[in-house]
Structures are given as C-alpha cells and as structure tokens.
Short mmCIF file of C-alpha atoms and ligand atoms in Angstrom, two decimals:
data_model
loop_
_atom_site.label_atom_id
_atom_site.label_comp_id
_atom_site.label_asym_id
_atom_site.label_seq_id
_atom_site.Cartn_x
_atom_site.Cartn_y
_atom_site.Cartn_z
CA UNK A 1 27.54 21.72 -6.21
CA UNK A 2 23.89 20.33 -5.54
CA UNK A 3 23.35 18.50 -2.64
CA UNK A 4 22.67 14.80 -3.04
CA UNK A 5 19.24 13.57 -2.32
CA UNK A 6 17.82 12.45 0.58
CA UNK A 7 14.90 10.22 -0.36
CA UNK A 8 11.89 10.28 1.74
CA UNK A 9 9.46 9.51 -0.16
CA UNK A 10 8.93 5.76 -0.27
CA UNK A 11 5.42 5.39 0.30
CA UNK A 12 5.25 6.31 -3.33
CA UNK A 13 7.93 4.71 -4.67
CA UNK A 14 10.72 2.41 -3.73
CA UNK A 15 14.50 2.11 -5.34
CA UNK A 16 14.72 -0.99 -6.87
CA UNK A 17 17.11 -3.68 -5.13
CA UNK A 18 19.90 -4.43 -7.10
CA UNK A 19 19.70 -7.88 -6.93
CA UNK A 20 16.39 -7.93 -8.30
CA UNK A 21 17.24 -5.74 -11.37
CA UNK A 22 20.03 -8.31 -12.02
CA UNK A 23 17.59 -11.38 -11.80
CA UNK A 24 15.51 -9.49 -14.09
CA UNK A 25 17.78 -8.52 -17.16
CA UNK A 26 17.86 -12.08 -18.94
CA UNK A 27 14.05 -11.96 -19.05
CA UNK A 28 14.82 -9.13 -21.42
CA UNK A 29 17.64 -10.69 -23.30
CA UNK A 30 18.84 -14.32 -24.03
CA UNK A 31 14.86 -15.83 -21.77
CA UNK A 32 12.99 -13.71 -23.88
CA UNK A 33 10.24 -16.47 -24.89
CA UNK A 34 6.52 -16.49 -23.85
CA UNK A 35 5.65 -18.15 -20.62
CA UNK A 36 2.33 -19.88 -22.65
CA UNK A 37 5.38 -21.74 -25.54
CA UNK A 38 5.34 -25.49 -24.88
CA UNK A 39 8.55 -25.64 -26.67
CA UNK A 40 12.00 -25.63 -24.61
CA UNK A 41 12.31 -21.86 -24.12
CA UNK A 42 8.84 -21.09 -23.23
CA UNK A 43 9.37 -24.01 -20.49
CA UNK A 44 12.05 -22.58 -18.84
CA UNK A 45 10.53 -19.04 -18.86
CA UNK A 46 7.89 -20.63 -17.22
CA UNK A 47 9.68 -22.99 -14.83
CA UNK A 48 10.75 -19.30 -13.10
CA UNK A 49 7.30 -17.57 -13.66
CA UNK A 50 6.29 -20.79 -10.90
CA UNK A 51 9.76 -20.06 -8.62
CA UNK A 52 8.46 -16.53 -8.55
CA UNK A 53 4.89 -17.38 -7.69
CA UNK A 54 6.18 -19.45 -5.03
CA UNK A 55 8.19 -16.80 -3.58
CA UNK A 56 5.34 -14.50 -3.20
CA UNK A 57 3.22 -17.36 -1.65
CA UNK A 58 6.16 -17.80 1.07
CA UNK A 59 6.32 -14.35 1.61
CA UNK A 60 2.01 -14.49 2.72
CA UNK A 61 2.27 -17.38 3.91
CA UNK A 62 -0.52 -18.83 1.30
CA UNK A 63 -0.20 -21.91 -1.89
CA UNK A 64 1.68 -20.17 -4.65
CA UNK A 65 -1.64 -21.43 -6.81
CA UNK A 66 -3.54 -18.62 -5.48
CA UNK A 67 -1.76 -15.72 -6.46
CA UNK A 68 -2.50 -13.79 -9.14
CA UNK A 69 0.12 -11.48 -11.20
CA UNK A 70 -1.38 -8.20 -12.72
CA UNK A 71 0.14 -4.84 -13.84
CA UNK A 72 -0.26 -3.32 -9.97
CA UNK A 73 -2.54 -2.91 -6.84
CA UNK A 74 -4.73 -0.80 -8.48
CA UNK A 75 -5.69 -3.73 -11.73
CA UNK A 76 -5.52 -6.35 -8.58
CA UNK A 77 -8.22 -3.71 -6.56
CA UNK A 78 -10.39 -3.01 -9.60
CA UNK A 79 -10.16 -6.72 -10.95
CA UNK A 80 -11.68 -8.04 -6.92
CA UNK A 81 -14.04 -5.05 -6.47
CA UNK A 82 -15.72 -5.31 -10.10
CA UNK A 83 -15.23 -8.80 -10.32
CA UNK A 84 -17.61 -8.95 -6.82
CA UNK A 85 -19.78 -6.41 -7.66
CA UNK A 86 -20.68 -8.20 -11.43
CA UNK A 87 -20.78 -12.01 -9.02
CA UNK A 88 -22.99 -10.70 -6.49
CA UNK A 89 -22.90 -13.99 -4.46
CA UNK A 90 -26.64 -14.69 -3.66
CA UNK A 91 -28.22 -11.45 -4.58
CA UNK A 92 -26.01 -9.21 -2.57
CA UNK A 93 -25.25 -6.02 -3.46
CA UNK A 94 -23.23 -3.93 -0.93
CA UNK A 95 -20.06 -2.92 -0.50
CA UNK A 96 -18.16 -1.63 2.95
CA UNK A 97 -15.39 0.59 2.88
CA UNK A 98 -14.12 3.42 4.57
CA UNK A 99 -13.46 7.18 3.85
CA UNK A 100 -9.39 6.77 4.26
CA UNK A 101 -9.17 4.15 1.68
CA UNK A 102 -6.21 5.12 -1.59
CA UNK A 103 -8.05 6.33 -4.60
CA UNK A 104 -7.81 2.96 -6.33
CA UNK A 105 -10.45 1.81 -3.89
CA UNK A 106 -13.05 4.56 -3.71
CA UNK A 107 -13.01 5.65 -7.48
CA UNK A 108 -13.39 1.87 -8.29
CA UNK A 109 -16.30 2.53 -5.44
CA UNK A 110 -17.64 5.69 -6.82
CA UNK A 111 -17.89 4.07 -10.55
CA UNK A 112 -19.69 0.93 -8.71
CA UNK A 113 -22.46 3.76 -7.26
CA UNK A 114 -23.29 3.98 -10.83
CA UNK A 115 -23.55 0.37 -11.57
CA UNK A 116 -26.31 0.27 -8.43
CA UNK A 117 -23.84 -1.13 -6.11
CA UNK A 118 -24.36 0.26 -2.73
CA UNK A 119 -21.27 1.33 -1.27
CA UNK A 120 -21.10 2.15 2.79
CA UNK A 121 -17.88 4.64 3.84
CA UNK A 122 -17.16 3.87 7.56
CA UNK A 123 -15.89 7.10 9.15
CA UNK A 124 -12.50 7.14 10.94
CA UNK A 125 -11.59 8.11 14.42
CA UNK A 126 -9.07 11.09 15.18
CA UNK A 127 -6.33 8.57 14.85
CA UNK A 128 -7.47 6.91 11.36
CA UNK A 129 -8.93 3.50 12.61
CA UNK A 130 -12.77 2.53 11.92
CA UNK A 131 -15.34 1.99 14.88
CA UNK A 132 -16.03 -2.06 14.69
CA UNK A 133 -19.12 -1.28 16.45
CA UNK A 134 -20.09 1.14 13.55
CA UNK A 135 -18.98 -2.04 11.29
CA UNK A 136 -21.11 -3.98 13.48
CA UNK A 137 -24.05 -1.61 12.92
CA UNK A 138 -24.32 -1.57 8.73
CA UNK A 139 -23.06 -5.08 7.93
CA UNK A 140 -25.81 -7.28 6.97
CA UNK A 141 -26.55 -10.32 5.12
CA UNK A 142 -26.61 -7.82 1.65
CA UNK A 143 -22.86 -7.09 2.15
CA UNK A 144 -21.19 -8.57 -0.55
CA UNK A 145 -17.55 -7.90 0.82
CA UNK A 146 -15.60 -5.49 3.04
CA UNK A 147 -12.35 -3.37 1.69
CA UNK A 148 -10.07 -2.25 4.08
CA UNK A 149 -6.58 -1.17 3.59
CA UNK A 150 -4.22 -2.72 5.95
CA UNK A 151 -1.50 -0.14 6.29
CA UNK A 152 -2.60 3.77 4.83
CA UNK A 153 -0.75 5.49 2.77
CA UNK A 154 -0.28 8.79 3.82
CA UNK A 155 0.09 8.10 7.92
CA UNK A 156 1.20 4.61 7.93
CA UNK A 157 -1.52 3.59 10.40
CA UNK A 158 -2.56 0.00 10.39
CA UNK A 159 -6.31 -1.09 10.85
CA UNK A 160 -7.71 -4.33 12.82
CA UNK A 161 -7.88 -6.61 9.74
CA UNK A 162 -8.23 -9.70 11.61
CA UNK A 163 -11.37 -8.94 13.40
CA UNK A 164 -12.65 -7.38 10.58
CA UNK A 165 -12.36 -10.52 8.61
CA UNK A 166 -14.19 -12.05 11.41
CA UNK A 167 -17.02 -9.99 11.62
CA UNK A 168 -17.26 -10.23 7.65
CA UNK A 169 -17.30 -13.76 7.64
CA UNK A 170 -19.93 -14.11 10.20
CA UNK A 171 -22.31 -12.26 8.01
CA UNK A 172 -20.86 -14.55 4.70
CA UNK A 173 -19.26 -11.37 3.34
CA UNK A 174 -15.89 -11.90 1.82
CA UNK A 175 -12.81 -9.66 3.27
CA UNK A 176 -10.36 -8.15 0.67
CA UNK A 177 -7.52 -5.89 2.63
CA UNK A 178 -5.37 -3.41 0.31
CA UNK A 179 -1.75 -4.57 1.86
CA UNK A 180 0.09 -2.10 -0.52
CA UNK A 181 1.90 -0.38 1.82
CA UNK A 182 2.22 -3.02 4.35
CA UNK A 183 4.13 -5.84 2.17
CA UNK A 184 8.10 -5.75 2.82
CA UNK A 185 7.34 -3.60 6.14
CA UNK A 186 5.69 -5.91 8.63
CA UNK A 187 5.35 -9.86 8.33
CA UNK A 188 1.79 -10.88 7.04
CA UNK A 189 0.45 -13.90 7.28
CA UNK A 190 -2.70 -14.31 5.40
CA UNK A 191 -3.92 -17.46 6.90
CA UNK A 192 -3.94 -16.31 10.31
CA UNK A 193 -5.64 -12.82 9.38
CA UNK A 194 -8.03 -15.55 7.02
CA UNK A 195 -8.47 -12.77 4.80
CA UNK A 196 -10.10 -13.85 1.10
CA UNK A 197 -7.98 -11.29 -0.73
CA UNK A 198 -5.20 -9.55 -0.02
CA UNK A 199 -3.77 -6.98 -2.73
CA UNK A 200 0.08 -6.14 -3.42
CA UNK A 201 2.62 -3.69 -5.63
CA UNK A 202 6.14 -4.47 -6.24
CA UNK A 203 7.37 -1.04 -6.76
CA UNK A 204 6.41 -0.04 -2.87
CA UNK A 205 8.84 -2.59 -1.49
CA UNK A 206 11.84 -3.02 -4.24
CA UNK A 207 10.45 -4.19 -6.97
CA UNK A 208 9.89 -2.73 -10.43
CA UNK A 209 6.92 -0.14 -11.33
CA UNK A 210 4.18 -2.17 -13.40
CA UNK A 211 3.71 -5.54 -11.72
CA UNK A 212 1.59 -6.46 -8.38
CA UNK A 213 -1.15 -9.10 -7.49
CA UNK A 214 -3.51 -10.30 -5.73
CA UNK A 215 -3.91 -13.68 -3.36
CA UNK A 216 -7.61 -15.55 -3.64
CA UNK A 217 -9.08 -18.01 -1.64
CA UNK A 218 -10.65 -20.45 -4.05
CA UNK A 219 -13.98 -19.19 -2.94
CA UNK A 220 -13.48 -16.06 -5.57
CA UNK A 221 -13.16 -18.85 -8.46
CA UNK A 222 -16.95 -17.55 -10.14
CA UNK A 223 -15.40 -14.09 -10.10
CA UNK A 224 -15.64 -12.63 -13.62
CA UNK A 225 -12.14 -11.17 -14.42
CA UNK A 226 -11.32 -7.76 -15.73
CA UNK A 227 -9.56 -8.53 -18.56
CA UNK A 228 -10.57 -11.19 -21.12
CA UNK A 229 -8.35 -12.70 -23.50
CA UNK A 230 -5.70 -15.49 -23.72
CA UNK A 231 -7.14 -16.97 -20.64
CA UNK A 232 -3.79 -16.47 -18.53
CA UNK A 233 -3.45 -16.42 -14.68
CA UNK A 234 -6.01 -19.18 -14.98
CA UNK A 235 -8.62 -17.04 -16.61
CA UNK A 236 -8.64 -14.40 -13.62
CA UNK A 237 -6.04 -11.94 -15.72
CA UNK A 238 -5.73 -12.32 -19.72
CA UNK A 239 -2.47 -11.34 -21.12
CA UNK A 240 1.01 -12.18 -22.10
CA UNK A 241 2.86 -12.26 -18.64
CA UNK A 242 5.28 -9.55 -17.82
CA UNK A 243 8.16 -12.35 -17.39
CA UNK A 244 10.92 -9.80 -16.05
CA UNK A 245 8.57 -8.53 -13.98
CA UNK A 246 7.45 -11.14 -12.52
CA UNK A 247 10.87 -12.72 -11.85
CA UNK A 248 11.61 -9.33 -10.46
CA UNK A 249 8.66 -9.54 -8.09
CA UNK A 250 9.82 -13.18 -6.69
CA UNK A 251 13.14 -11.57 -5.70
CA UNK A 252 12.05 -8.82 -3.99
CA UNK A 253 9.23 -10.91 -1.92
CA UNK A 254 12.48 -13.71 -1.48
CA UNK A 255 14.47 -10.68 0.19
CA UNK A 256 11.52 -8.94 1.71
CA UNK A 257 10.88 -12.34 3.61
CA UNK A 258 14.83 -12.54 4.53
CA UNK A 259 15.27 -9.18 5.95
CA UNK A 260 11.96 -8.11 7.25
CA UNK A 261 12.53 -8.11 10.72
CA UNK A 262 15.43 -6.58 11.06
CA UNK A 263 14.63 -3.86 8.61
CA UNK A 264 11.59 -3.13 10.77
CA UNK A 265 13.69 -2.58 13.56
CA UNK A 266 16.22 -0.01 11.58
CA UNK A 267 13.57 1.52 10.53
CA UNK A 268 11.43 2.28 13.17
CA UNK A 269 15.08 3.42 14.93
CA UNK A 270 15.23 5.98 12.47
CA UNK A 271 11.57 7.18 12.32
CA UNK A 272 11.27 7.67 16.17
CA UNK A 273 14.43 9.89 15.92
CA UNK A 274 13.16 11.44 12.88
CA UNK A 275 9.80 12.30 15.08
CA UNK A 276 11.32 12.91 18.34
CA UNK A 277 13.71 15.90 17.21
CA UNK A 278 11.30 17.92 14.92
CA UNK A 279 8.38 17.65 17.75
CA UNK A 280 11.08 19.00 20.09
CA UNK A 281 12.54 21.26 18.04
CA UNK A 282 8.64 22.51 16.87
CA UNK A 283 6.84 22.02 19.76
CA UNK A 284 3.72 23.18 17.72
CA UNK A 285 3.92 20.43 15.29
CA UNK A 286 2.45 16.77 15.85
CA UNK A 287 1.82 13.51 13.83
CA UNK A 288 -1.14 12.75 12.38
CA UNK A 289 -2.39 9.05 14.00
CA UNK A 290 0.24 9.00 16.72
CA UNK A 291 -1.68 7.22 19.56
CA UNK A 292 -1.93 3.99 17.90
CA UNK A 293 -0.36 0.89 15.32
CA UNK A 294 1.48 2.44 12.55
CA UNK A 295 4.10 1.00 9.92
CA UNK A 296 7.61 1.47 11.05
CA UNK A 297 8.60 3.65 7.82
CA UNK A 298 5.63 6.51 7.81
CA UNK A 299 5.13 9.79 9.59
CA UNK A 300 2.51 11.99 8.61
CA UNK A 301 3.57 15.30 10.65
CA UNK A 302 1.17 18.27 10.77
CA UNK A 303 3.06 21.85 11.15
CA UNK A 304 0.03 24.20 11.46
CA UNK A 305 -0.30 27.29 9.55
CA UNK A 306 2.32 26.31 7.11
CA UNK A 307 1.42 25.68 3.52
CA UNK A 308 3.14 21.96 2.53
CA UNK A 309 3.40 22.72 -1.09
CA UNK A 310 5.96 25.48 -0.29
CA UNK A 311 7.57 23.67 2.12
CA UNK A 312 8.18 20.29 -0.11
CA UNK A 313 9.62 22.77 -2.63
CA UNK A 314 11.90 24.58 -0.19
CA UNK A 315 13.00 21.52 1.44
CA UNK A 316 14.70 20.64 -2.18
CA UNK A 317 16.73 17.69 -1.78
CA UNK A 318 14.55 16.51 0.93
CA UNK A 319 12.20 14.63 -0.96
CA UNK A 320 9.11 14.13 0.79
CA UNK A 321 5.32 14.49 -0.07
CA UNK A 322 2.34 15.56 1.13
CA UNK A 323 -1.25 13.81 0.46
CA UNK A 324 -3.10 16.97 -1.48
CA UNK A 325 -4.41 15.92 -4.76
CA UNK A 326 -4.67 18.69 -7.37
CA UNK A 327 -8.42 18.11 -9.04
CA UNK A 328 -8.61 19.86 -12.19
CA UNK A 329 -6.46 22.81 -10.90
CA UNK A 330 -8.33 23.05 -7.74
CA UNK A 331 -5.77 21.75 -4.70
CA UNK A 332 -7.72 19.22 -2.66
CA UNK A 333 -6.99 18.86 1.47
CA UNK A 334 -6.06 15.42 1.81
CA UNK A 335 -9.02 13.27 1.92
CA UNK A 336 -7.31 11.03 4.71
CA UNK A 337 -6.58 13.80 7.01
CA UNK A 338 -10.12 15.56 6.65
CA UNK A 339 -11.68 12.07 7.47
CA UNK A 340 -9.11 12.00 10.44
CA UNK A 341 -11.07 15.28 11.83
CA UNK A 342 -7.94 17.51 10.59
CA UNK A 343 -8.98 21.31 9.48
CA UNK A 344 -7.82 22.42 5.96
CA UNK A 345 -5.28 24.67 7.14
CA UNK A 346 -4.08 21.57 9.25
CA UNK A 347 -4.48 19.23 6.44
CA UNK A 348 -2.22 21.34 4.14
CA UNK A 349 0.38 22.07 6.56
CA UNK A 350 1.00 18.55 6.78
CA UNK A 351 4.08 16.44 5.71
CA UNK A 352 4.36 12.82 4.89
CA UNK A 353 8.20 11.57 5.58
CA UNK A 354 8.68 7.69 4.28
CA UNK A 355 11.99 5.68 4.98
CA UNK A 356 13.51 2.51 3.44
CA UNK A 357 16.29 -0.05 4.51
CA UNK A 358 18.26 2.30 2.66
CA UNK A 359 17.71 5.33 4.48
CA UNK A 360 20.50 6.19 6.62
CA UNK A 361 21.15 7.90 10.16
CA UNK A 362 23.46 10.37 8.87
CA UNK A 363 20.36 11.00 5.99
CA UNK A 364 18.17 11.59 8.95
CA UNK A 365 19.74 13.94 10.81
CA UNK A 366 20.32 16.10 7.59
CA UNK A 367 17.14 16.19 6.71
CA UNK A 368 15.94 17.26 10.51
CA UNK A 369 17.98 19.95 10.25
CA UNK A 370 16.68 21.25 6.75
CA UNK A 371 13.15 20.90 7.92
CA UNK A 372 14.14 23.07 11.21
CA UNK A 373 15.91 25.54 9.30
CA UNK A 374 12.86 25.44 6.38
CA UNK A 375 10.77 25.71 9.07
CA UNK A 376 11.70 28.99 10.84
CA UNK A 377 12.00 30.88 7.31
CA UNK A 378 8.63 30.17 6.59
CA UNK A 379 7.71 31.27 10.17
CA UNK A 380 9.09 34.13 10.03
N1 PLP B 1 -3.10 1.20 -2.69
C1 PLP B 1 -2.24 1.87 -1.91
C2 PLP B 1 -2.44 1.87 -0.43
C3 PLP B 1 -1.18 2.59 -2.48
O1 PLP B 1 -0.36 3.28 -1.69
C4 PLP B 1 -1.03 2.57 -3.89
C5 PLP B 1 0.04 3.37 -4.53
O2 PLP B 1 0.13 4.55 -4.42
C6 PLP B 1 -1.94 1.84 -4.66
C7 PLP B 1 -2.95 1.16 -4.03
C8 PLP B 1 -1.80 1.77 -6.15
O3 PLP B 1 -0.70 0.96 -6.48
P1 PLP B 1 -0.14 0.75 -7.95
O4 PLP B 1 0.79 1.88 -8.19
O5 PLP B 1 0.59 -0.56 -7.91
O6 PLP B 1 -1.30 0.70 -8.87
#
C-alpha cells in the first residue's frame, strides 16, 4: 500500500477549505446569471459579488470599493506595473524592485526594459532583506513606483514594507507590495503599512486556483487597465466576473480573518519543530534567511552537496519543492538564493518545506524522519 501524502508544499498551492467549495457550488448551478443583468437573478448574483468584496476589504483592513477582482496575482502585478509604466505620473519613468522578487514581477520588469522603462534591482543581504540606505541612494523624483514583495516565496522572509512606503512617498513614488504569500498567514493591515497597492491570490490561502486582486488607493484611478472590454471592475479589469470564484474568495478571506492568529501560532509550533530536529539531526544543514522576520509556514533549508531534484523525488510522499526553474532544458539555481549570496551547489541542495492549518504534528514528525533517512542514503 502507498503511503498517504504528506503535503508540504503550500507556498505553491493551498487545499481548498471546504466551506468555501460549498459556498461556491450554486454559483455554478441554480445563481448561474451574470453579475452585469439588471434583472432579478443578475441582482442577487451581484448582491454576493459586493458581500465578497467586502470580505476581502475586512480582511486588509481597506473600503471594499477599492478592490479589484482579476484571474490571480500575476494579472493584478502585470495590470499595476504596466498600468504605471503606460501613466507615467509627471514624466517619470523608473521603476524599483529587487533581485528576489517572484517571476510575475521581474518578467513584467524585464518586458518594461523594452518599453524604455528603467527598472532598478536592489540587491539583497545574506538573509534576503534590501539595504534602505541602498533604497535611499537610487530613489529619486523619476521613480514612478517601488515593488516589493511582502513575504518571498521560496524562504518565507518578510521585508520592511512600511518604511519602504515611507521613503516612496517622500519622493511622490507610489508603493505596490506583492502580499501573495503573506495573505491568510500574518494579519495585514493596509492602512497602517499606507501602501497604494497591495496584490493577492486565493489559491495560496484556501481559495480556488484562477481568482486574486488587487487593493488601490484612488490615486491609481488614471491607470490604464490591462484588459479592455465590458468596462467591469469599474473599468480597471474588463470581463464577465468569475462569480464562483469570487464568492469563493470572500469565504476564504471571511475565515482567513477568523482564524489567523491562532493558525499562526500552530503553525509556527510546527515549523520550529520541523527546523529544530533536521538541523540537529544534520548538523551540516541550515535555513536559508534564518536570522530575521519570516512567515510562520516557510523554511527554505540548504543541505550542501546534495542535489534537491533527487531528493524531492526520493522523498515521495513528502511533497515539498525546491525554487530551481528549468529554462528551456537548462536547470536554473534559484534566483532568490543566488541573490541571497548562496553558491550553486548550495542553491541546489536546497529544500523549501511549506505548512498549512492542516498540517499536522504527527505529519511532521513523519516527514523528519523521511528526510533523515533520505538524507543519509544520498550521503552515503
Ligand atoms: N507572487 C508570489 C509571491 C507568488 O508566490 C505567486 C505564486 O506562485 C505569484 C505571485 C503568482 O500568483 P498567481 O498564481 O495567482 O498568478
């Protein structure tokens, strides 16, 4: 008999609550009507479309009015960044990132390069985080807006967004932070933070693949959108809304906002322990950003000299991933880890482990012993 799975892999995907897969299944039966139809149907779709808007409002702490429902965080990154970049509030025309930013950022920031935007990749320290002196240093009145991801993706660790904003908005850039991983983990509030965008995914935290968003401060209104068309989401993202989707978005940012805290503290239970035995069972091994903030459900742990690709396979039921990217056939080093000062052979020997408020103790302790026992056959 196989042995049942042991899912560790939720930075990349989440299982999808069960209540929210039951609030969504009339949207696809009996509530089937457009959210646009003034006639009785399309009214009540739509009278839930604005519940579910709400919900995600509550769960930022923002007016429900300024959230935005597209197919994901990477529509919600390229809609702000191209939207910006085609704007160009007074004349300016750069853009500050960083180098550990998720694809959907830099690729949108590479294919700006082209369009003449200048694009500025802040370096990262040894444990992930960006220099606000070096910030400091390259932001002038020609910066346009700042991206920075609140919460990476591959080592959980969580970046100063708060006095980033500040330094942006001293210089009258705008601040956009890529919360992705962050929403459903740790409480954000984006009116303290006074961030002007703040990007989301409702498959990282519950939800169902194919529907995110973004929050806007009004001051993004002249933005030209990505998609044209029906004029929906007030002109800022054309097309027939995802109803289901949507609904099942609401639920998961209603229970996200009921059960963050204590999740957060389950979790990070179970990651320390997670940590603690395999660094004390391979003294040779250590995680990647340990010394500072990271999200309570990520560990990024390097075990030099062993090849991660192997190891994910060997660890079968123990799913967990690692951040190479295959480029046309050619396996890539993790861009994050590189920037983080890591060596390849460091880079590819390392493993990403990501828990849920499902994940359970005895789950944990199974899966330490399959990576010790993994571990020493490849060592050997
Ligand atoms: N940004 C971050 C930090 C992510 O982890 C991901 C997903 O992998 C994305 C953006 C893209 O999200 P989506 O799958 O909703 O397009």
């Amino acid at each position: 008999m196989s042995s049942p799975i042991i899912y560790l892999d939720n930075a990349a995907t989440t299982k999808v609550d069960q209540d929210v897969i039951e609030t969504m299944i009339p949207y696809m039966s009996e509530l089937y009507a457009n959210a646009s139809s003034s006639h009785l149907l399309g009214t009540m779709v739509n009278k839930e479309v604005k519940t579910a808007r709400e919900k995600v409002g509550k769960l930022f702490n923002v007016e429900a009015r300024d959230i935005t429902f597209t197919s994901g965080a990477t529509e919600a990154i390229n809609t702000i960044l191209k939207g910006a970049a085609t704007f160009r509030n007074g004349g300016r025309n750069q853009i500050i990132t960083c180098e550990t930013e998720h694809a959907a950022t830099l690729e949108t920031c590479k294919y700006l390069e082209t369009m003449g935007v200048e694009i500025i990749y802040l370096p990262v320290n040894a444990y992930g985080i960006i220099d606000l002196e070096q910030l400091k240093a390259h932001i002038s009145d020609r910066t346009l807006l700042i991206s920075i991801m609140l919460a990476n993706n591959e080592t959980g660790v969580l970046q100063d967004i708060k006095n980033i904003t500040k330094i942006a908005h001293e210089h009258g850039a705008l601040m956009m932070s890529d919360a992705t991983q962050a929403v459903g983990k740790l409480a954000i509030d984006v009116e303290d933070l006074d961030i002007d965008f703040l990007v989301f995914s409702a498959h990282k935290f519950h939800g169902p693949k194919g529907i995110g968003g973004f929050y806007s401060k009004s001051s993004s209104k002249n933005f030209p959108p990505l998609l044209h068309g029906g004029g929906q989401e007030k002109g800022k993202r054309s097309g027939t809304l995802n109803v289901a989707n949507i609904v099942g978005l609401g639920k998961c940012c209603e229970n996200a906002f009921s059960q963050i805290k204590k999740n957060e503290e389950s979790i990070t239970k179970l990651r320390d322990m997670l940590e603690d035995e395999i660094l004390r069972a391979i003294p040779e091994s250590y995680i990647n950003g340990e010394k500072t903030k990271r999200l309570c459900n990520i560990t990024n742990i390097c075990f030099p000299k062993i090849d991660a690709d192997i190891f994910i396979k060997m660890l079968n039921n123990v799913c967990v991933s690692n951040g190479s990217a295959c480029h046309s056939s050619v396996i890539e080093a993790s861009h994050v880890l590189k920037a983080m000062g890591l060596n390849d052979s460091d880079a590819f020997g390392s493993l990403r482990f990501s828990l849920s408020k499902y994940t359970t103790e005895e789950e944990i302790h199974k899966a330490i012993e399959k990576v010790k026992q993994v571990y020493s056959l490849l060592n050997n």
